[in-house]
Amino acid sequence: MSLLDHLQAKLNAIGAQSLTRSLRRADSGTSPRQTVNGRELLMFCSNDYLGLAAEPAIAEALADGARRWGGGSGASPLVSGHSAAHEAVAETLSRWYAPHIPDARAIGFCTGYMANLAVVTALGDEHTEIFSEQLNHASLIDAARLAKARVTRFPHADLSALRAALAASTAQVRLIVTDAVFSMDGDLAPLPGLLALAEEFDAWLIVDDAHGFGVLGKTGRGSLEHFGLTSERLILVGTLGKAAGLAGAFVAAHATVVEYLLQAARNFIFSTASPPAVEHALLTSLELIEGPLGAARRANLVARQAQLRDGLLALIARHPALGWRLPDAATPIQPLIVGGNAEVMALAAALEAAGLRVPGIRPPTVAAGTARLRITLCGTHTAADVDALLMALERAAAAQEMAA
Ligand SMILES: *Cc1c(COP(=O)(O)O)cnc(C)c1O
């Protein structure tokens, strides 16, 4: 069989399940109002939770960084790619996490996917057992597959199942790995309980805070600040392409852990460092996150979350026959669970026809029968924006009820 025939057969099978994905072309920058395929839409789908991607100060800092540093970094960090701008970002983040991780040090990566691969494969050696939460992000799942460690999965947010698995473990080193905010459900991992188990069973807790960084905590430091956690056993992965509005990621952990990543993480050692201009702009982003602008955007997010949840719960109550559900989620990720794949795609299409973009999420990204609209809020959405979404959903719900 030729490769092309082989691939076409697989593409046909994806199409037959209505699971074909396609690219949309953005014709303007990320913001609640974005031109997509030539048409302006009100967006409820980006992870730019604070609206910083569109913040003029960030664009200015990026331009200033490019004038100062030029284009790319030219090499991997240990060769010549590590600039003063990279160092300043790492030092700022080390300071941010010092209250949460004794002897904290931070190390940068180009993406969160890379940071997760680094930390899980470098620490997950043959002497280690990884305890992986069921709903972890694909990058953590891939990282665990690549690691030499034995991998044990535990059910979502199930501390007693994890306790039993830890108690049964005979590995020399135990790593608990979890998302802090689950990306398709918006709920928070029970981090205090997970950390208590780590302390009890001499395990380490790797927390992927991709959706908490910038959003949670009084000064936006994420889930560790939100829960007020402090422990040497915490290994935090934060991403800088979501709420920070730029690109990149970091690991903050005890200095010995970070030193080991620098020596042993193959995708840190053998990959070109991020452009220094991006690092230069990240310094501005970090200042904005912890300053008054960040605080105001976080306060607006909380208000819009409450407005959206109140509206969705009232809508669900008006249309019980549709069987829609809104699980508890105290984050900007609000999943409206619709159930069927065809229903959710029809709903997303109806919203798009009305000028709103909310992605439908289907299996295998989520469990069968729980297809959903993944609504994400941004700190620059207005009350009128959320009302527009609620009104469009009300019209779509009425139409689906009539059709049923
Ligand atoms: C987005 C995401 C990542 C990957 O981060 P990138 O910087 O986009 O590569 C990792 N973990 C979670 C939970 C994410 O949502």
Short mmCIF file of C-alpha atoms and ligand atoms in Angstrom, two decimals:
data_model
loop_
_atom_site.label_atom_id
_atom_site.label_comp_id
_atom_site.label_asym_id
_atom_site.label_seq_id
_atom_site.Cartn_x
_atom_site.Cartn_y
_atom_site.Cartn_z
CA MET A 1 0.00 0.00 0.00
CA SER A 2 1.35 3.42 -0.78
CA LEU A 3 1.77 5.88 2.07
CA LEU A 4 -0.69 8.27 0.44
CA ASP A 5 -3.40 5.57 0.17
CA HIS A 6 -2.74 4.54 3.76
CA LEU A 7 -3.10 8.12 5.00
CA GLN A 8 -6.18 8.81 2.85
CA ALA A 9 -7.92 5.75 4.32
CA LYS A 10 -7.20 7.07 7.83
CA LEU A 11 -8.39 10.56 6.90
CA ASN A 12 -11.61 9.04 5.52
CA ALA A 13 -12.17 7.19 8.80
CA ILE A 14 -11.74 10.45 10.76
CA GLY A 15 -14.20 12.14 8.43
CA ALA A 16 -16.73 9.29 8.77
CA GLN A 17 -16.87 9.97 12.54
CA SER A 18 -17.38 13.73 11.97
CA LEU A 19 -14.05 14.34 13.71
CA THR A 20 -12.18 16.20 10.99
CA ARG A 21 -10.46 19.30 12.35
CA SER A 22 -9.67 22.32 10.24
CA LEU A 23 -7.66 25.51 10.51
CA ARG A 24 -9.33 28.90 10.60
CA ARG A 25 -7.37 31.88 9.40
CA ALA A 26 -7.17 34.83 11.79
CA ASP A 27 -6.94 38.15 9.95
CA SER A 28 -6.38 40.23 13.08
CA GLY A 29 -4.67 39.72 16.43
CA THR A 30 -6.11 37.78 19.36
CA SER A 31 -8.76 39.79 21.19
CA PRO A 32 -12.41 39.30 22.16
CA ARG A 33 -13.23 40.74 18.71
CA GLN A 34 -11.22 39.06 16.00
CA THR A 35 -11.51 38.87 12.24
CA VAL A 36 -11.56 35.20 11.28
CA ASN A 37 -11.76 34.00 7.66
CA GLY A 38 -12.55 37.61 6.80
CA ARG A 39 -15.42 38.07 9.28
CA GLU A 40 -15.42 39.81 12.68
CA LEU A 41 -16.50 37.47 15.47
CA LEU A 42 -16.95 37.86 19.21
CA MET A 43 -14.57 35.21 20.53
CA PHE A 44 -15.07 32.96 23.57
CA CYS A 45 -12.27 30.54 22.81
CA SER A 46 -8.81 31.96 23.41
CA ASN A 47 -6.68 31.26 26.48
CA ASP A 48 -5.46 34.86 26.53
CA TYR A 49 -7.25 35.16 29.88
CA LEU A 50 -6.07 38.66 30.78
CA GLY A 51 -6.28 40.14 27.28
CA LEU A 52 -2.53 40.81 27.38
CA ALA A 53 -1.88 39.54 23.84
CA ALA A 54 -3.60 42.73 22.62
CA GLU A 55 -2.08 45.02 25.26
CA PRO A 56 -0.19 47.89 23.57
CA ALA A 57 2.55 47.85 26.27
CA ILE A 58 3.38 44.25 25.34
CA ALA A 59 3.57 45.00 21.62
CA GLU A 60 5.81 47.99 22.45
CA ALA A 61 8.05 45.82 24.65
CA LEU A 62 8.30 43.21 21.90
CA ALA A 63 9.31 45.88 19.37
CA ASP A 64 11.79 47.37 21.85
CA GLY A 65 13.20 43.88 22.50
CA ALA A 66 13.57 43.25 18.78
CA ARG A 67 15.42 46.55 18.31
CA ARG A 68 17.74 45.70 21.20
CA TRP A 69 18.27 41.98 20.57
CA GLY A 70 17.34 41.39 16.93
CA GLY A 71 15.61 38.19 15.83
CA GLY A 72 16.25 34.69 17.09
CA SER A 73 18.52 33.51 19.91
CA GLY A 74 20.69 31.56 17.47
CA ALA A 75 21.45 28.54 19.64
CA SER A 76 20.35 26.35 22.50
CA PRO A 77 20.60 27.90 25.98
CA LEU A 78 23.81 26.09 27.01
CA VAL A 79 25.61 27.07 23.80
CA SER A 80 24.89 30.80 23.37
CA GLY A 81 21.10 31.23 23.34
CA HIS A 82 20.70 32.26 26.98
CA SER A 83 20.49 36.08 27.11
CA ALA A 84 20.29 38.61 29.93
CA ALA A 85 16.58 38.86 29.08
CA HIS A 86 16.14 35.09 29.61
CA GLU A 87 17.99 35.38 32.90
CA ALA A 88 15.85 38.32 34.08
CA VAL A 89 12.63 36.38 33.41
CA ALA A 90 13.94 33.33 35.26
CA GLU A 91 15.06 35.51 38.19
CA THR A 92 11.68 37.25 38.40
CA LEU A 93 9.90 33.90 38.43
CA SER A 94 12.30 32.50 41.06
CA ARG A 95 11.33 35.46 43.24
CA TRP A 96 7.61 34.93 42.55
CA TYR A 97 7.71 31.33 43.75
CA ALA A 98 10.12 31.76 46.68
CA PRO A 99 7.16 32.01 49.13
CA HIS A 100 5.78 28.70 47.82
CA ILE A 101 8.88 26.63 47.12
CA PRO A 102 11.86 26.90 49.48
CA ASP A 103 15.11 27.53 47.56
CA ALA A 104 13.05 28.11 44.38
CA ARG A 105 14.71 28.51 41.02
CA ALA A 106 13.08 28.83 37.59
CA ILE A 107 14.16 27.65 34.14
CA GLY A 108 12.61 28.69 30.83
CA PHE A 109 11.29 26.67 27.86
CA CYS A 110 9.87 27.65 24.47
CA THR A 111 6.44 26.10 25.13
CA GLY A 112 4.48 24.41 27.87
CA TYR A 113 4.52 21.19 25.87
CA MET A 114 8.32 21.29 25.99
CA ALA A 115 8.42 22.14 29.70
CA ASN A 116 6.17 19.19 30.51
CA LEU A 117 8.23 16.84 28.34
CA ALA A 118 11.39 18.04 30.09
CA VAL A 119 10.26 17.74 33.65
CA VAL A 120 8.44 14.41 33.30
CA THR A 121 11.05 12.65 31.17
CA ALA A 122 14.08 13.97 33.09
CA LEU A 123 12.65 13.19 36.52
CA GLY A 124 10.74 10.06 35.50
CA ASP A 125 13.67 7.65 35.33
CA GLU A 126 13.65 3.86 35.75
CA HIS A 127 13.67 4.17 39.57
CA THR A 128 10.49 6.25 39.52
CA GLU A 129 6.76 5.67 39.50
CA ILE A 130 4.57 8.38 37.97
CA PHE A 131 1.02 8.82 39.31
CA SER A 132 -0.84 10.53 36.50
CA GLU A 133 -4.29 12.15 36.90
CA GLN A 134 -6.86 10.80 34.44
CA LEU A 135 -7.73 14.17 32.88
CA ASN A 136 -4.16 15.42 32.43
CA HIS A 137 -3.28 17.46 29.36
CA ALA A 138 -2.06 15.58 26.27
CA SER A 139 1.47 16.94 26.75
CA LEU A 140 1.70 15.31 30.19
CA ILE A 141 0.35 12.04 28.81
CA ASP A 142 2.88 12.07 25.98
CA ALA A 143 5.65 12.94 28.44
CA ALA A 144 4.73 10.02 30.69
CA ARG A 145 4.80 7.69 27.65
CA LEU A 146 8.31 8.87 26.81
CA ALA A 147 9.60 8.56 30.38
CA LYS A 148 11.34 5.38 31.56
CA ALA A 149 9.27 5.42 34.75
CA ARG A 150 6.40 3.10 35.46
CA VAL A 151 3.11 5.00 34.98
CA THR A 152 0.00 4.52 37.13
CA ARG A 153 -3.12 6.51 36.27
CA PHE A 154 -5.55 7.60 38.99
CA PRO A 155 -9.20 8.64 38.50
CA HIS A 156 -10.08 12.32 38.25
CA ALA A 157 -9.74 14.14 41.62
CA ASP A 158 -9.87 10.81 43.48
CA LEU A 159 -7.60 11.23 46.50
CA SER A 160 -8.48 7.85 48.02
CA ALA A 161 -7.59 5.98 44.84
CA LEU A 162 -4.31 7.89 44.69
CA ARG A 163 -3.64 7.12 48.36
CA ALA A 164 -4.09 3.38 47.67
CA ALA A 165 -1.79 3.53 44.65
CA LEU A 166 0.90 5.42 46.59
CA ALA A 167 0.63 2.99 49.50
CA ALA A 168 1.15 0.05 47.12
CA SER A 169 4.18 1.62 45.39
CA THR A 170 7.63 0.16 45.92
CA ALA A 171 9.42 2.64 43.64
CA GLN A 172 12.37 4.62 45.00
CA VAL A 173 10.90 7.91 43.77
CA ARG A 174 7.23 8.83 43.38
CA LEU A 175 5.97 11.69 41.18
CA ILE A 176 2.34 12.81 41.27
CA VAL A 177 1.51 14.67 38.05
CA THR A 178 -1.59 16.83 37.63
CA ASP A 179 -3.09 19.78 35.81
CA ALA A 180 -4.04 22.52 38.29
CA VAL A 181 -7.01 23.67 36.19
CA PHE A 182 -8.42 20.99 33.88
CA SER A 183 -8.49 22.45 30.42
CA MET A 184 -11.79 21.01 29.15
CA ASP A 185 -13.71 21.14 32.46
CA GLY A 186 -12.41 24.27 34.17
CA ASP A 187 -12.37 22.63 37.59
CA LEU A 188 -9.44 22.84 40.00
CA ALA A 189 -7.37 19.86 41.11
CA PRO A 190 -7.55 19.25 44.88
CA LEU A 191 -3.99 20.50 45.26
CA PRO A 192 -3.94 20.74 49.09
CA GLY A 193 -5.05 17.09 49.32
CA LEU A 194 -2.56 16.02 46.65
CA LEU A 195 0.26 17.81 48.45
CA ALA A 196 -0.73 16.22 51.79
CA LEU A 197 -0.49 12.80 50.11
CA ALA A 198 2.88 13.74 48.62
CA GLU A 199 4.13 14.65 52.10
CA GLU A 200 2.70 11.47 53.63
CA PHE A 201 4.10 9.09 51.01
CA ASP A 202 7.40 10.86 50.28
CA ALA A 203 6.28 11.80 46.78
CA TRP A 204 6.78 14.94 44.63
CA LEU A 205 3.94 16.93 43.11
CA ILE A 206 4.27 18.23 39.53
CA VAL A 207 1.60 20.87 38.92
CA ASP A 208 0.82 22.03 35.36
CA ASP A 209 -0.61 25.50 35.91
CA ALA A 210 -1.15 26.41 32.24
CA HIS A 211 -4.65 27.79 32.97
CA GLY A 212 -3.99 29.06 36.51
CA PHE A 213 -0.89 31.18 35.91
CA GLY A 214 -1.86 34.86 35.72
CA VAL A 215 -5.50 34.06 36.50
CA LEU A 216 -5.59 32.60 40.01
CA GLY A 217 -4.18 34.09 43.20
CA LYS A 218 -4.24 37.67 44.43
CA THR A 219 -1.19 38.66 42.36
CA GLY A 220 -1.75 36.17 39.53
CA ARG A 221 0.92 33.69 40.55
CA GLY A 222 -1.55 30.91 39.96
CA SER A 223 -2.79 27.88 41.81
CA LEU A 224 -0.02 27.77 44.45
CA GLU A 225 -0.93 31.31 45.51
CA HIS A 226 -4.67 30.55 45.25
CA PHE A 227 -4.37 27.62 47.67
CA GLY A 228 -1.56 29.18 49.75
CA LEU A 229 0.70 26.14 49.34
CA THR A 230 4.34 25.93 50.37
CA SER A 231 6.52 22.87 50.03
CA GLU A 232 9.90 21.77 48.74
CA ARG A 233 7.98 18.95 47.02
CA LEU A 234 6.18 21.29 44.60
CA ILE A 235 7.37 21.36 40.98
CA LEU A 236 5.42 24.00 39.07
CA VAL A 237 5.06 24.24 35.30
CA GLY A 238 3.69 27.59 34.11
CA THR A 239 2.99 28.62 30.54
CA LEU A 240 3.50 32.09 29.11
CA GLY A 241 1.45 31.81 25.91
CA LYS A 242 -1.93 31.94 27.66
CA ALA A 243 -2.59 34.56 30.36
CA ALA A 244 0.88 36.07 29.89
CA GLY A 245 -0.10 36.90 26.30
CA LEU A 246 3.21 35.95 24.67
CA ALA A 247 4.88 32.54 24.35
CA GLY A 248 7.03 30.22 26.40
CA ALA A 249 6.91 28.34 29.67
CA PHE A 250 8.90 27.74 32.81
CA VAL A 251 9.49 25.22 35.55
CA ALA A 252 9.85 26.56 39.09
CA ALA A 253 11.12 24.09 41.66
CA HIS A 254 13.79 23.53 44.29
CA ALA A 255 17.18 24.65 42.91
CA THR A 256 18.47 21.06 42.83
CA VAL A 257 15.56 19.93 40.67
CA VAL A 258 16.13 22.82 38.25
CA GLU A 259 19.89 22.21 38.13
CA TYR A 260 19.15 18.59 37.19
CA LEU A 261 16.78 19.70 34.39
CA LEU A 262 19.54 21.93 33.04
CA GLN A 263 21.97 19.00 33.01
CA ALA A 264 19.60 16.26 31.85
CA ALA A 265 16.45 17.49 30.08
CA ARG A 266 17.21 16.61 26.47
CA ASN A 267 14.64 18.98 24.99
CA PHE A 268 16.16 21.86 26.98
CA ILE A 269 19.70 20.97 25.95
CA PHE A 270 19.03 20.20 22.27
CA SER A 271 16.55 22.93 21.31
CA THR A 272 17.08 26.56 20.33
CA ALA A 273 16.35 29.09 23.07
CA SER A 274 13.35 31.38 22.62
CA PRO A 275 13.93 34.76 20.93
CA PRO A 276 15.35 37.24 23.47
CA ALA A 277 12.80 39.86 22.34
CA VAL A 278 10.04 37.58 23.60
CA GLU A 279 11.82 37.29 26.96
CA HIS A 280 12.26 41.06 27.06
CA ALA A 281 8.51 41.49 26.51
CA LEU A 282 7.74 38.81 29.10
CA LEU A 283 9.29 41.10 31.73
CA THR A 284 6.58 43.67 30.88
CA SER A 285 3.93 40.97 30.91
CA LEU A 286 4.97 39.76 34.38
CA GLU A 287 4.87 43.36 35.67
CA LEU A 288 1.37 43.82 34.25
CA ILE A 289 0.16 40.51 35.71
CA GLU A 290 1.18 41.39 39.27
CA GLY A 291 0.24 45.09 39.00
CA PRO A 292 -3.07 46.98 39.03
CA LEU A 293 -3.97 46.12 35.41
CA GLY A 294 -3.68 42.40 36.17
CA ALA A 295 -5.72 42.80 39.35
CA ALA A 296 -8.47 44.70 37.50
CA ARG A 297 -8.62 42.10 34.70
CA ARG A 298 -8.81 39.27 37.25
CA ALA A 299 -11.64 41.08 39.07
CA ASN A 300 -13.51 41.53 35.79
CA LEU A 301 -12.99 37.84 34.97
CA VAL A 302 -14.59 36.84 38.27
CA ALA A 303 -17.56 39.17 37.62
CA ARG A 304 -18.04 37.88 34.05
CA GLN A 305 -17.78 34.26 35.28
CA ALA A 306 -20.60 34.89 37.76
CA GLN A 307 -22.71 36.64 35.12
CA LEU A 308 -22.16 33.81 32.61
CA ARG A 309 -22.86 31.05 35.13
CA ASP A 310 -26.06 32.71 36.41
CA GLY A 311 -27.25 33.16 32.83
CA LEU A 312 -26.38 29.60 31.76
CA LEU A 313 -28.02 28.02 34.79
CA ALA A 314 -31.22 30.02 34.12
CA LEU A 315 -31.11 28.98 30.46
CA ILE A 316 -30.68 25.30 31.40
CA ALA A 317 -33.65 25.62 33.78
CA ARG A 318 -35.79 27.10 30.96
CA HIS A 319 -34.91 24.22 28.59
CA PRO A 320 -34.69 21.08 30.73
CA ALA A 321 -35.61 18.82 27.78
CA LEU A 322 -32.26 19.58 26.12
CA GLY A 323 -30.38 17.92 29.00
CA TRP A 324 -27.60 20.51 29.00
CA ARG A 325 -25.34 20.72 32.08
CA LEU A 326 -22.94 23.25 33.58
CA PRO A 327 -20.46 21.62 35.98
CA ASP A 328 -18.92 23.59 38.84
CA ALA A 329 -15.96 25.56 37.57
CA ALA A 330 -14.52 28.58 39.38
CA THR A 331 -12.28 29.57 36.47
CA PRO A 332 -12.59 31.36 33.12
CA ILE A 333 -13.15 27.94 31.47
CA GLN A 334 -16.90 27.26 31.54
CA PRO A 335 -17.98 24.00 29.87
CA LEU A 336 -21.59 23.81 28.68
CA ILE A 337 -22.11 20.06 28.31
CA VAL A 338 -24.53 19.29 25.49
CA GLY A 339 -23.96 15.55 25.06
CA GLY A 340 -23.99 14.51 21.41
CA ASN A 341 -21.31 15.34 18.84
CA ALA A 342 -23.79 16.42 16.17
CA GLU A 343 -25.76 18.59 18.64
CA VAL A 344 -22.67 20.41 19.86
CA MET A 345 -21.41 21.08 16.35
CA ALA A 346 -24.87 22.37 15.31
CA LEU A 347 -24.86 24.65 18.34
CA ALA A 348 -21.36 25.97 17.59
CA ALA A 349 -22.42 26.57 13.97
CA ALA A 350 -25.57 28.46 15.07
CA LEU A 351 -23.45 30.68 17.33
CA GLU A 352 -20.96 31.30 14.55
CA ALA A 353 -23.78 32.28 12.18
CA ALA A 354 -24.78 34.81 14.86
CA GLY A 355 -21.22 36.20 14.94
CA LEU A 356 -19.87 34.36 18.01
CA ARG A 357 -17.08 31.83 18.09
CA VAL A 358 -17.31 29.17 20.82
CA PRO A 359 -15.61 25.88 20.01
CA GLY A 360 -17.42 22.57 20.24
CA ILE A 361 -15.26 19.91 21.90
CA ARG A 362 -15.86 16.26 21.03
CA PRO A 363 -14.40 12.87 21.90
CA PRO A 364 -11.63 11.77 22.09
CA THR A 365 -10.70 15.12 23.68
CA VAL A 366 -13.56 14.53 26.16
CA ALA A 367 -15.46 11.37 27.15
CA ALA A 368 -18.11 10.02 24.75
CA GLY A 369 -21.54 11.55 25.42
CA THR A 370 -20.06 14.70 27.01
CA ALA A 371 -19.47 16.83 23.92
CA ARG A 372 -19.52 20.43 25.01
CA LEU A 373 -19.11 24.07 24.21
CA ARG A 374 -15.87 25.19 25.84
CA ILE A 375 -16.58 28.80 26.68
CA THR A 376 -13.51 30.75 27.79
CA LEU A 377 -13.68 34.23 29.20
CA CYS A 378 -11.15 36.99 28.87
CA GLY A 379 -10.48 39.82 31.32
CA THR A 380 -11.40 42.27 28.56
CA HIS A 381 -14.86 40.81 27.85
CA THR A 382 -17.60 43.26 28.84
CA ALA A 383 -20.96 42.53 30.49
CA ALA A 384 -22.55 43.29 27.09
CA ASP A 385 -20.33 40.64 25.43
CA VAL A 386 -21.50 37.98 27.89
CA ASP A 387 -25.14 39.09 27.41
CA ALA A 388 -24.69 38.72 23.64
CA LEU A 389 -23.48 35.13 24.14
CA LEU A 390 -26.37 34.32 26.49
CA MET A 391 -28.94 35.74 24.05
CA ALA A 392 -27.49 33.81 21.11
CA LEU A 393 -27.49 30.62 23.18
CA GLU A 394 -31.12 31.22 24.18
CA ARG A 395 -32.11 31.47 20.51
CA ALA A 396 -30.13 28.32 19.66
CA ALA A 397 -31.63 26.42 22.59
CA ALA A 398 -35.17 27.38 21.54
CA ALA A 399 -34.40 26.27 17.97
CA GLN A 400 -32.97 22.90 19.11
CA GLU A 401 -36.01 22.34 21.34
CA MET A 402 -38.37 23.03 18.41
CA ALA A 403 -36.42 20.64 16.17
CA ALA A 404 -36.44 17.83 18.77
C1 LIG B 1 -1.76 24.72 26.70
C2 LIG B 1 -1.35 23.70 27.69
C3 LIG B 1 -0.06 23.19 27.70
C4 LIG B 1 0.93 23.48 26.62
O1 LIG B 1 1.42 24.77 26.71
P1 LIG B 1 1.94 25.46 25.37
O2 LIG B 1 2.75 26.60 25.86
O3 LIG B 1 0.72 25.86 24.63
O4 LIG B 1 2.75 24.45 24.63
C5 LIG B 1 0.30 22.34 28.73
N1 LIG B 1 -0.59 21.99 29.68
C6 LIG B 1 -1.86 22.43 29.68
C7 LIG B 1 -2.79 22.02 30.76
C8 LIG B 1 -2.29 23.30 28.67
O5 LIG B 1 -3.54 23.74 28.66
#
